[in-house]
Coordinates of C-alpha atoms and ligand atoms in Angstrom, one line a residue:
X1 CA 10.5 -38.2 61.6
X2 CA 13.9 -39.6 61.0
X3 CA 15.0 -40.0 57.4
X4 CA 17.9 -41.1 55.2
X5 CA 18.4 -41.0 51.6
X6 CA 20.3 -43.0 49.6
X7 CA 21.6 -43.1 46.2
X8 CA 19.2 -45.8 44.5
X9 CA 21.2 -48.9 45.7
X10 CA 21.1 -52.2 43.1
X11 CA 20.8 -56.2 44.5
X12 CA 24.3 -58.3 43.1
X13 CA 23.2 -61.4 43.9
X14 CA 19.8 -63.0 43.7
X15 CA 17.1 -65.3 42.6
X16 CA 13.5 -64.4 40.5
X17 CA 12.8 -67.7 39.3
X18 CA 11.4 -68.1 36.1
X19 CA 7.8 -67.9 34.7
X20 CA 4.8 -67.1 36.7
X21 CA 6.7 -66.5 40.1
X22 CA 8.2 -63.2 37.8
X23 CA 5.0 -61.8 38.5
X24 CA 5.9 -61.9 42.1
X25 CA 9.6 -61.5 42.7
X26 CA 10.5 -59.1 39.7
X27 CA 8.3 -56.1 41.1
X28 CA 9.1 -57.5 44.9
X29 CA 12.7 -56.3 43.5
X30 CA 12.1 -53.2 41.0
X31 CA 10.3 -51.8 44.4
X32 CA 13.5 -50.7 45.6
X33 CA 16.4 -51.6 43.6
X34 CA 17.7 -50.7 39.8
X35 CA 19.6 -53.4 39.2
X36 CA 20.3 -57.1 40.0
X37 CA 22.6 -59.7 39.1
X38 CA 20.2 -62.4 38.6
X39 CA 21.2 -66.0 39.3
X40 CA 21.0 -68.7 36.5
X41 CA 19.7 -71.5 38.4
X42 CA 16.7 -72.3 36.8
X43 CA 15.4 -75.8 35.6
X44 CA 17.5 -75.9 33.0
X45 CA 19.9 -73.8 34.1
X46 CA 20.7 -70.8 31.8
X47 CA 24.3 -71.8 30.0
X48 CA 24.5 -69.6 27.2
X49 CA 24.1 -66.6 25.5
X50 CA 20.8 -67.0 24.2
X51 CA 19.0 -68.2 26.7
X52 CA 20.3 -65.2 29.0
X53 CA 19.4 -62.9 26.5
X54 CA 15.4 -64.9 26.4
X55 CA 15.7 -65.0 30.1
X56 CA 16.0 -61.5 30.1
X57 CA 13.3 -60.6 28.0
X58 CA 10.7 -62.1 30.1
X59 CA 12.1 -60.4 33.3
X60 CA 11.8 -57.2 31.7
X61 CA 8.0 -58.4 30.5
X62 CA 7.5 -59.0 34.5
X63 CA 8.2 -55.3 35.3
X64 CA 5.9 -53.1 36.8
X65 CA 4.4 -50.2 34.5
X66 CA 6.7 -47.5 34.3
X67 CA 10.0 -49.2 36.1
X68 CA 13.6 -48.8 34.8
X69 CA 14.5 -51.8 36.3
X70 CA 17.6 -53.6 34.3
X71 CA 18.9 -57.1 34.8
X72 CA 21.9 -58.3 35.0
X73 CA 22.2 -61.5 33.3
X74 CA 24.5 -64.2 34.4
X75 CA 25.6 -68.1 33.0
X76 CA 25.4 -71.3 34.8
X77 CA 29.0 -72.8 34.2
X78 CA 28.8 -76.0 33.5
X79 CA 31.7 -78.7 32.0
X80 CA 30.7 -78.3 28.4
X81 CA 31.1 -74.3 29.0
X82 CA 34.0 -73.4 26.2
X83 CA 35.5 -70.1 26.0
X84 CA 33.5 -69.5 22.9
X85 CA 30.8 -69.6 25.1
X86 CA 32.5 -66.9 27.3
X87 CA 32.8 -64.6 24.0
X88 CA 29.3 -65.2 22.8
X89 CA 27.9 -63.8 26.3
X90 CA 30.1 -61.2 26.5
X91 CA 29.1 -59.7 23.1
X92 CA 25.7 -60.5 23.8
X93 CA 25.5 -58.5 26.6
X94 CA 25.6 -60.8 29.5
X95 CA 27.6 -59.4 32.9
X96 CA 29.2 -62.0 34.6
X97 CA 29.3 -66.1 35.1
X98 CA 28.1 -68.5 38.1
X99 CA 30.2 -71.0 39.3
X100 CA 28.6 -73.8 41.4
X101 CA 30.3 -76.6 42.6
X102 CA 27.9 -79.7 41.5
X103 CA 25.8 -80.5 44.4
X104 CA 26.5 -77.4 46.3
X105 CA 22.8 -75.5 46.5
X106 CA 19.3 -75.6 44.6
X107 CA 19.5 -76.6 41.2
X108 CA 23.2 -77.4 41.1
X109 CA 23.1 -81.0 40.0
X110 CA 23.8 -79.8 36.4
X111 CA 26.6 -77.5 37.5
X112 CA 30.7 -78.1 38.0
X113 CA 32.4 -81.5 38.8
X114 CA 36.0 -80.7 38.4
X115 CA 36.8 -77.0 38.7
X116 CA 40.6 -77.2 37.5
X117 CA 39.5 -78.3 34.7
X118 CA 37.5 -75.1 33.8
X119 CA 40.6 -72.8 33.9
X120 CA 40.5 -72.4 29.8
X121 CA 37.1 -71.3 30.6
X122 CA 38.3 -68.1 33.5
X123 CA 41.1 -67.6 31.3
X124 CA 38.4 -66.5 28.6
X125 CA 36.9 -64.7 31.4
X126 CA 39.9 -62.6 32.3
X127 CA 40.3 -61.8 28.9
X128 CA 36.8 -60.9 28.6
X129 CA 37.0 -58.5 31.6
X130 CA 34.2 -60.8 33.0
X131 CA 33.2 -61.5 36.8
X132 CA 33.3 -64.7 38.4
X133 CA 30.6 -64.7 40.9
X134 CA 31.6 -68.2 43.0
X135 CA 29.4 -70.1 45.2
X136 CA 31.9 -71.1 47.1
X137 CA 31.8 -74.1 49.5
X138 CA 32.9 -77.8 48.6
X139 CA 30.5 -80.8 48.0
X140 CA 32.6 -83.9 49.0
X141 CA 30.3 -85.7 51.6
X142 CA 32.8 -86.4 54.3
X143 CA 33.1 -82.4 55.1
X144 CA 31.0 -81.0 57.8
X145 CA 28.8 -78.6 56.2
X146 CA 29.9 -76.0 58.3
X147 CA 33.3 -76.4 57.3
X148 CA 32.7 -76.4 53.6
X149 CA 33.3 -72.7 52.7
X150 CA 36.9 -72.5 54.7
X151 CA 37.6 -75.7 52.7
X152 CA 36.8 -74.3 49.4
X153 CA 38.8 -71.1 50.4
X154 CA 41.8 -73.1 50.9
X155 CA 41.8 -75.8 48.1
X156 CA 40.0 -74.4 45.1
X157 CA 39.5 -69.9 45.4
X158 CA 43.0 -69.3 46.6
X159 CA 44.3 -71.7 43.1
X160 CA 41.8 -69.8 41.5
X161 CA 43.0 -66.0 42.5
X162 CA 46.3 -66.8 42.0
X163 CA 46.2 -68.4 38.5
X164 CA 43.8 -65.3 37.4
X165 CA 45.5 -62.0 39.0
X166 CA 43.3 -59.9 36.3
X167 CA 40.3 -62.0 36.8
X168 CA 37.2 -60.0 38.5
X169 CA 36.0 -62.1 41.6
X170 CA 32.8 -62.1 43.5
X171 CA 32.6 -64.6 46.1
X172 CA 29.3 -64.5 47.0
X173 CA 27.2 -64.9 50.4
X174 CA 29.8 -65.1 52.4
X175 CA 29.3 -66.9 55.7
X176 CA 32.8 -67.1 57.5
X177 CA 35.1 -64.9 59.4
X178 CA 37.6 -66.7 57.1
X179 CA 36.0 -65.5 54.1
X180 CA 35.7 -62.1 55.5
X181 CA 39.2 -62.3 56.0
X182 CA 40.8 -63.9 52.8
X183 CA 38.6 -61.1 50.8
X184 CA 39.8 -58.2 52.9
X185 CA 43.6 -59.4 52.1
X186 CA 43.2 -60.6 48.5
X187 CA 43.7 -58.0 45.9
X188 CA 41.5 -55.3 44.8
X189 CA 39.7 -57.6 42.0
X190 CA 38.3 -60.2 44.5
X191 CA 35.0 -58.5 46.6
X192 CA 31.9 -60.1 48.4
X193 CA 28.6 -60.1 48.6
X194 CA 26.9 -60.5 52.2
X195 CA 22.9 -61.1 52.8
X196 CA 20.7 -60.0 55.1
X197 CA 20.1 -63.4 57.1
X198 CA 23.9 -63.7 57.2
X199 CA 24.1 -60.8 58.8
X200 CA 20.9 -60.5 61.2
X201 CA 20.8 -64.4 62.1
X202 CA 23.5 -67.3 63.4
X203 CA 22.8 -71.0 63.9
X204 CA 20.9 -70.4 66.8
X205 CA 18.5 -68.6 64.8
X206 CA 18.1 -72.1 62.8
X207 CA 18.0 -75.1 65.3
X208 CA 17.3 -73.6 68.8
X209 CA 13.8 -74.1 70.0
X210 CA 13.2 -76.2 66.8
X211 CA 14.1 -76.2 63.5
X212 CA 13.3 -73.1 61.9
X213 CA 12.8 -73.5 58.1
X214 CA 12.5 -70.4 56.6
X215 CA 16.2 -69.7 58.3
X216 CA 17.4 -72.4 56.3
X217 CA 19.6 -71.5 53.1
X218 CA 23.0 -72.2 52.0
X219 CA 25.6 -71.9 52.7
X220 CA 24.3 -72.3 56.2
X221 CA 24.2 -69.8 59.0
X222 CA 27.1 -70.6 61.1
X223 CA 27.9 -69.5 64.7
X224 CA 27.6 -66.2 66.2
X225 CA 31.6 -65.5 66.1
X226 CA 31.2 -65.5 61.9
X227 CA 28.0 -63.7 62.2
X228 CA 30.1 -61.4 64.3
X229 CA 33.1 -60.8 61.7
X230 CA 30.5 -59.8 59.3
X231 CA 29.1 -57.6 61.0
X232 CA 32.7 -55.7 61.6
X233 CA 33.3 -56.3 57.9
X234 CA 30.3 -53.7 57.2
X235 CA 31.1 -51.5 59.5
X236 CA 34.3 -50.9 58.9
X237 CA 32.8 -50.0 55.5
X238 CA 35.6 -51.8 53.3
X239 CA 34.9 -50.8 49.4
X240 CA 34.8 -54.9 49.1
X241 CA 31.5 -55.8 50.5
X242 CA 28.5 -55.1 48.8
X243 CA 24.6 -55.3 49.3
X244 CA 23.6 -58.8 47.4
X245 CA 20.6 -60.4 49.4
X246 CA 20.6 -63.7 47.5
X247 CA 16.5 -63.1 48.0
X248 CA 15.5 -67.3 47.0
X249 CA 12.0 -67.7 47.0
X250 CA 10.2 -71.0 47.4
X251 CA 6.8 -71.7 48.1
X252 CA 6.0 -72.6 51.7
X253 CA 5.2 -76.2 51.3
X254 CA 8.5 -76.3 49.8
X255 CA 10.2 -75.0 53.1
X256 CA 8.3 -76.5 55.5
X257 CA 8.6 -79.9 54.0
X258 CA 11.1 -83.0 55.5
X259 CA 13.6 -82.2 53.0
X260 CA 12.6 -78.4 52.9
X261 CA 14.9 -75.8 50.2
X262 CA 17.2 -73.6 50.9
X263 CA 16.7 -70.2 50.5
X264 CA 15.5 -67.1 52.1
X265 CA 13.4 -64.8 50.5
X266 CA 13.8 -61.3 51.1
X267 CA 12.9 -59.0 48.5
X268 CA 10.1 -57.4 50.4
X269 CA 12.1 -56.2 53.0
X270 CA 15.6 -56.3 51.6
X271 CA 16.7 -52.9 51.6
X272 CA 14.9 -52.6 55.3
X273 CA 16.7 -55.5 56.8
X274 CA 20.2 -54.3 55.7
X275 CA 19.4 -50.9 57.6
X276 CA 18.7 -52.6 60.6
X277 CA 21.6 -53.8 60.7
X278 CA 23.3 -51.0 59.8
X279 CA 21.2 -48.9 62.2
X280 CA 22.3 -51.9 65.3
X281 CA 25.8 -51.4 64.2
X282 CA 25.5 -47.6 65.0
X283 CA 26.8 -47.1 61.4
X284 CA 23.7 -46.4 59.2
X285 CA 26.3 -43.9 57.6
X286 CA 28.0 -46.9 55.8
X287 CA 24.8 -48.3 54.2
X288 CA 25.2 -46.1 51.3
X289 CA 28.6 -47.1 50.1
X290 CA 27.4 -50.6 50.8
X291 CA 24.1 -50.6 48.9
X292 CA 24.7 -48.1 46.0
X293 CA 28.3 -47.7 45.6
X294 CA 31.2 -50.3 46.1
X295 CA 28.6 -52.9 43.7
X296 CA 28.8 -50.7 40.5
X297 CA 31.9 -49.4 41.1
X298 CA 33.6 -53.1 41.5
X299 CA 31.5 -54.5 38.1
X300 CA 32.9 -51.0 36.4
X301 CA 28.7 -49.5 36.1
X302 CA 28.1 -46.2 36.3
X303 CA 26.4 -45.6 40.0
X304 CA 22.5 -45.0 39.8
X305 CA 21.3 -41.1 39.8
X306 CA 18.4 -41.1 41.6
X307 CA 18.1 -41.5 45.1
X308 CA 15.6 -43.8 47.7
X309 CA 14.2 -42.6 51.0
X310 CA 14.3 -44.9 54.3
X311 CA 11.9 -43.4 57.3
X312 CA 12.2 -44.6 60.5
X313 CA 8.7 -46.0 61.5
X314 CA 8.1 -49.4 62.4
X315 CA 6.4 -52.0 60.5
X316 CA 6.0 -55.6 60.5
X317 CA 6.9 -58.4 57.3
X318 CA 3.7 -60.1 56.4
X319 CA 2.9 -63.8 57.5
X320 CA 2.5 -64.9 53.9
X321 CA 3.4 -63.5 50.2
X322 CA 0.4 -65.3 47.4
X323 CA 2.2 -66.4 44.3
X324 CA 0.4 -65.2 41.0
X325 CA -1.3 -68.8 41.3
X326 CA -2.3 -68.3 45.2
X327 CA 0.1 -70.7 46.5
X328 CA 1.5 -69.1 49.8
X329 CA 5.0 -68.1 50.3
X330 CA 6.7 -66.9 53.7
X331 CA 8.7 -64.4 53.3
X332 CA 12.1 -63.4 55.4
X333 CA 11.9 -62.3 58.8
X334 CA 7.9 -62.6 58.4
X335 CA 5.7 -61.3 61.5
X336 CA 9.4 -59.9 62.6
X337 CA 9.3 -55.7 63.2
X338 CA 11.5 -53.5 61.5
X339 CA 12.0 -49.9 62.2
X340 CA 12.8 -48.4 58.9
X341 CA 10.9 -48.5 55.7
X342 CA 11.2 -47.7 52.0
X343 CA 9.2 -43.9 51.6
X344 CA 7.6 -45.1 48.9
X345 CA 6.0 -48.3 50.0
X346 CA 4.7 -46.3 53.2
Ligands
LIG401 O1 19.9 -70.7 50.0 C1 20.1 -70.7 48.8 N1 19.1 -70.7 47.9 N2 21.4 -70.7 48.4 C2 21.7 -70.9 47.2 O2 22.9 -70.9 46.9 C3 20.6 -71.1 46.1 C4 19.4 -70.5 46.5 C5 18.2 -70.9 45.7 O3 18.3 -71.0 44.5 O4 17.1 -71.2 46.2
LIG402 ZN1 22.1 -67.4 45.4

């Protein structure tokens, strides 16, 4: 049988929820990975130190016996965030901050109206030697939504990297060839995160044949040409994209619903879907650096030590994932085959 083993890779980017759903998405998570950068998107959002710090107490309650797993806490910026704020985190232990543009994604109503005028707020974050992790497409209603993360590129992250040279910068999901691009020429404090449905899926995947709801999250799949330059952008395996699956879970009724959510979630298969990609791409040699290395070494962590084992042996997501109170979930690329899997969870 055909194996590879990877240092234990971490998840930058993603979502466990809060409460009850722990139960389901924290192991889902500490299954494969040792980290994650968990997003503060909750209802209310999580905007300072203390609640982080709470936040993260009843993530590590949620962990299966045994597991090592550590979170990564983040803050919701908002536009009462102060730079005290930033130095209270930071000594409290908190990794990085979230900027949403109000509007832009789940939970975002509470989030930021006028980014310029936030700037006292990165400038504490420079200082700090904090990461900005940026969702980054604009809200204003007359923009296509397929447009919106070239947009924000252009008139709000470009100001942004060149008012903060020494500011850490993790635009994250990318969708766009653009984005590829303006991260591969930026300097070597701005990186990327990249998801699994991002890199597997286009538009098509989303609206042809019917609309497909559990392909829908934001920023949106776009056409194959973006799916395309991400898929080079892996390969080429560039230091500046790392593994963050921006796994969003959201019970089915939620999804399949006339005004369904936005999210995708993955954790189940997360580390399998990115080696199918890696494995089409003919480059399952890169998947390391990806998964386990280029994350830490961009957030300044020490890399994991131990290691994970991939087989390959096909296998096929479930239908449905329960939540702790039975309502039923559909998880990513569910009924779909995949060819490798985690040793472990043989
Ligand atoms: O699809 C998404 N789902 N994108 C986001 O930015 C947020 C996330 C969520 O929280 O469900
Ligand atoms: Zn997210």
């Amino acid at each position: 049988m055909q194996s590879i083993t990877l240092r234990t890779p971490d998840d930058w980017h993603l979502h466990f929820r809060d409460d009850d759903m722990l139960a389901e998405t924290v192991p889902a998570t500490a299954r494969c990975f040792a980290r994650a950068i968990v997003m503060p998107n909750l209802v209310p959002p999580v905007v300072n130190a203390e609640q982080a710090m709470a936040y993260r107490q009843r993530i590590l309650a949620a962990r299966p016996v045994g597991s090592q797993f550590e979170p990564l806490m983040t803050l919701y910026l908002t536009n009462q965030t102060s730079p005290q704020d930033i130095a209270q985190a930071k000594a409290a232990g908190v990794t990085a901050c979230k900027l949403y543009p109000a509007g832009a994604t789940t939970n975002s109503d509470a989030a930021v109206t006028g980014i310029s005028a936030l700037y006292p707020v990165f400038e504490a974050m420079q200082k700090a030697g904090m990461p900005l992790l940026i969702h980054g497409e604009v809200t204003d209603s007359h923009i296509d939504i397929f447009d919106r993360e070239k947009i924000f590129i252009e008139t709000q992250l470009q100001p942004i990297v060149e008012a903060f040279p020494g500011l850490s910068v993790v635009f994250e999901h990318i969708t766009t060839a653009e984005a590829a691009q303006f991260v591969t020429q930026a300097g070597a404090n701005v990186a990327a995160t990249i998801t699994p449905q991002h890199l597997l899926l286009n538009r098509n995947d989303l609206l042809v044949g019917g609309v497909k709801p559990h392909n829908y999250c934001l920023p949106v799949l776009k056409r194959n040409t973006h799916q395309q330059a991400l898929r080079e952008v892996v390969a080429s395996g560039n230091p500046k994209f790392f593994l963050g699956t921006d796994s969003a879970p959201h019970a089915r009724h939620k999804k399949e619903n006339a005004c369904g959510c936005a999210g995708c979630y993955s954790a189940w298969s997360a580390i399998e879907l990115y080696a199918e990609v890696f494995d089409q791409l003919g480059v399952l040699d890169k998947l390391e650096g990806f998964a386990s290395h280029y994350g830490p070494d961009f957030y300044g962590l020490e890399r994991n030590t131990g290691t994970i084992t991939l087989v390959k042996s096909s296998w096929q997501v479930p239908e449905l994932v329960a939540l702790p109170d039975g309502t039923p979930m559909v998880p990513f690329f569910a009924g779909q085959t995949l060819n490798w899997k985690l040793e472990a969870s043989l």
